[in-house]
Amino acid sequence: MADAGGWSTIESDEGVFTSLIETLGVQDVQFEELISLDADTIRSLGSVYGVIFLFKWTREAAGARAEAPIDGTYDTTATDNNVFFAAQTIQNACGTQAILSVILNHEHPPTPLPSINIGPELHSFKDFTTGFPPELRGEALSNSEPIRTAHNTFARASPFADETARPQDDEAGADVYHFIAYTPVNGTLYELDGLQPHPISHGPCEPASFPEAVIEVLRKRIARYPPEETHFNLMAVVRDPRDRAREIGDVETLEREERKRAAWQWENTLRRWNFVGFIGEMMKGVVGMKEKQDGTGGAYEEWVEGAKKETRKKLEMRR
């Protein structure tokens, strides 16, 4: 892969992903974090277009660039049959790439899934890259200024490290995490991983059978890891539940979802700022106040010593 090229890392968070696609112009789609690995949980979410899976990447567990994947089979004709698939050519973009792997494959899904309005920006990108091989489509995605700008809007601010330039997966001993997508397209369950040479087929699958099919594949994948490995995250790509709530007059669900959206908006606002400067100035003010209490700085020293004693006391209690 190339270097980060101006793409920042983003969190695996349902509010981040939902706001990201809305920034790109996608309508009536939402992400829901799944806390249990069972088909009934997925089915309870209504219209589900696919899932985004985050895992710790290892060459053995991923089966990267092998002649054949560990599970499933490479479908070398998938892109010829209008499956959107892009090779990952740049670091830090895999989250957005996995999201688009679901969204752009469901602009005109089979019934009963509602069509996704992908908006003019993504519609233009999809039309432009139609017929491109995965490598060229990945390059086009990596160089898309609107998509990269929307992606970077949701990067966590940090005054200490430039995530757009640091080659994280080259650091010795550093854990590397990767996003991939699972989605039913053209009657087949596909695993769409930009680090693989082709889409991976996991057999016949329709929207109605997707929950059971994808859970079986995920359980096999997770079983490759040691039992103590717990760093996984799974999110479903679903129809915005507020639409259905409005249709049937479900006021309770509508209010709950609106509160969730308001919380996401607040959290995303906080992500765009770092508070180191504010905290530094606040500490200066507190220290200055303590020093002025007696003019000699004794109150400040007493305050520091008292804090040290409290810290030692808490440590002893923990022991």
PDB file of N, CA, C and O in Angstrom, residues 55-58 168-170 174-178:
ATOM      1  N   PHE A  55     -11.318  -6.024  12.782  1.00  0.00           N
ATOM      2  CA  PHE A  55     -10.572  -7.083  13.457  1.00  0.00           C
ATOM      3  C   PHE A  55      -9.084  -6.758  13.443  1.00  0.00           C
ATOM      4  O   PHE A  55      -8.628  -5.915  12.663  1.00  0.00           O
ATOM      5  N   LYS A  56      -8.356  -7.428  14.326  1.00  0.00           N
ATOM      6  CA  LYS A  56      -6.892  -7.275  14.325  1.00  0.00           C
ATOM      7  C   LYS A  56      -6.320  -8.077  13.172  1.00  0.00           C
ATOM      8  O   LYS A  56      -6.500  -9.283  13.109  1.00  0.00           O
ATOM      9  N   TRP A  57      -5.636  -7.396  12.289  1.00  0.00           N
ATOM     10  CA  TRP A  57      -5.146  -8.037  11.070  1.00  0.00           C
ATOM     11  C   TRP A  57      -3.861  -8.814  11.343  1.00  0.00           C
ATOM     12  O   TRP A  57      -2.915  -8.301  11.936  1.00  0.00           O
ATOM     13  N   THR A  58      -3.858 -10.049  10.945  1.00  0.00           N
ATOM     14  CA  THR A  58      -2.633 -10.847  10.889  1.00  0.00           C
ATOM     15  C   THR A  58      -2.644 -11.567   9.550  1.00  0.00           C
ATOM     16  O   THR A  58      -3.707 -11.876   8.998  1.00  0.00           O
ATOM     17  N   GLN A 168       1.593   3.598  10.611  1.00  0.00           N
ATOM     18  CA  GLN A 168       1.319   2.867  11.833  1.00  0.00           C
ATOM     19  C   GLN A 168       1.681   1.389  11.738  1.00  0.00           C
ATOM     20  O   GLN A 168       2.212   0.809  12.660  1.00  0.00           O
ATOM     21  N   ASP A 169       1.347   0.767  10.599  1.00  0.00           N
ATOM     22  CA  ASP A 169       1.564  -0.657  10.540  1.00  0.00           C
ATOM     23  C   ASP A 169       3.011  -1.029  10.246  1.00  0.00           C
ATOM     24  O   ASP A 169       3.324  -2.192  10.080  1.00  0.00           O
ATOM     25  N   ASP A 170       3.904  -0.030  10.176  1.00  0.00           N
ATOM     26  CA  ASP A 170       5.323  -0.313  10.052  1.00  0.00           C
ATOM     27  C   ASP A 170       6.019  -0.285  11.410  1.00  0.00           C
ATOM     28  O   ASP A 170       7.192  -0.598  11.517  1.00  0.00           O
ATOM     29  N   ALA A 174       3.401  -3.029  16.668  1.00  0.00           N
ATOM     30  CA  ALA A 174       2.121  -2.323  16.697  1.00  0.00           C
ATOM     31  C   ALA A 174       1.011  -3.217  16.157  1.00  0.00           C
ATOM     32  O   ALA A 174       1.196  -3.930  15.174  1.00  0.00           O
ATOM     33  N   ASP A 175      -0.141  -3.177  16.820  1.00  0.00           N
ATOM     34  CA  ASP A 175      -1.300  -3.918  16.331  1.00  0.00           C
ATOM     35  C   ASP A 175      -1.917  -3.164  15.155  1.00  0.00           C
ATOM     36  O   ASP A 175      -2.036  -1.933  15.178  1.00  0.00           O
ATOM     37  N   VAL A 176      -2.316  -3.888  14.147  1.00  0.00           N
ATOM     38  CA  VAL A 176      -2.929  -3.300  12.959  1.00  0.00           C
ATOM     39  C   VAL A 176      -4.372  -3.797  12.869  1.00  0.00           C
ATOM     40  O   VAL A 176      -4.618  -5.002  12.928  1.00  0.00           O
ATOM     41  N   TYR A 177      -5.301  -2.869  12.726  1.00  0.00           N
ATOM     42  CA  TYR A 177      -6.712  -3.230  12.639  1.00  0.00           C
ATOM     43  C   TYR A 177      -7.242  -2.894  11.247  1.00  0.00           C
ATOM     44  O   TYR A 177      -6.791  -1.944  10.605  1.00  0.00           O
ATOM     45  N   HIS A 178      -8.213  -3.675  10.816  1.00  0.00           N
ATOM     46  CA  HIS A 178      -8.655  -3.590   9.428  1.00  0.00           C
ATOM     47  C   HIS A 178     -10.173  -3.740   9.350  1.00  0.00           C
ATOM     48  O   HIS A 178     -10.780  -4.518  10.093  1.00  0.00           O
TER      49      HIS A 178
END
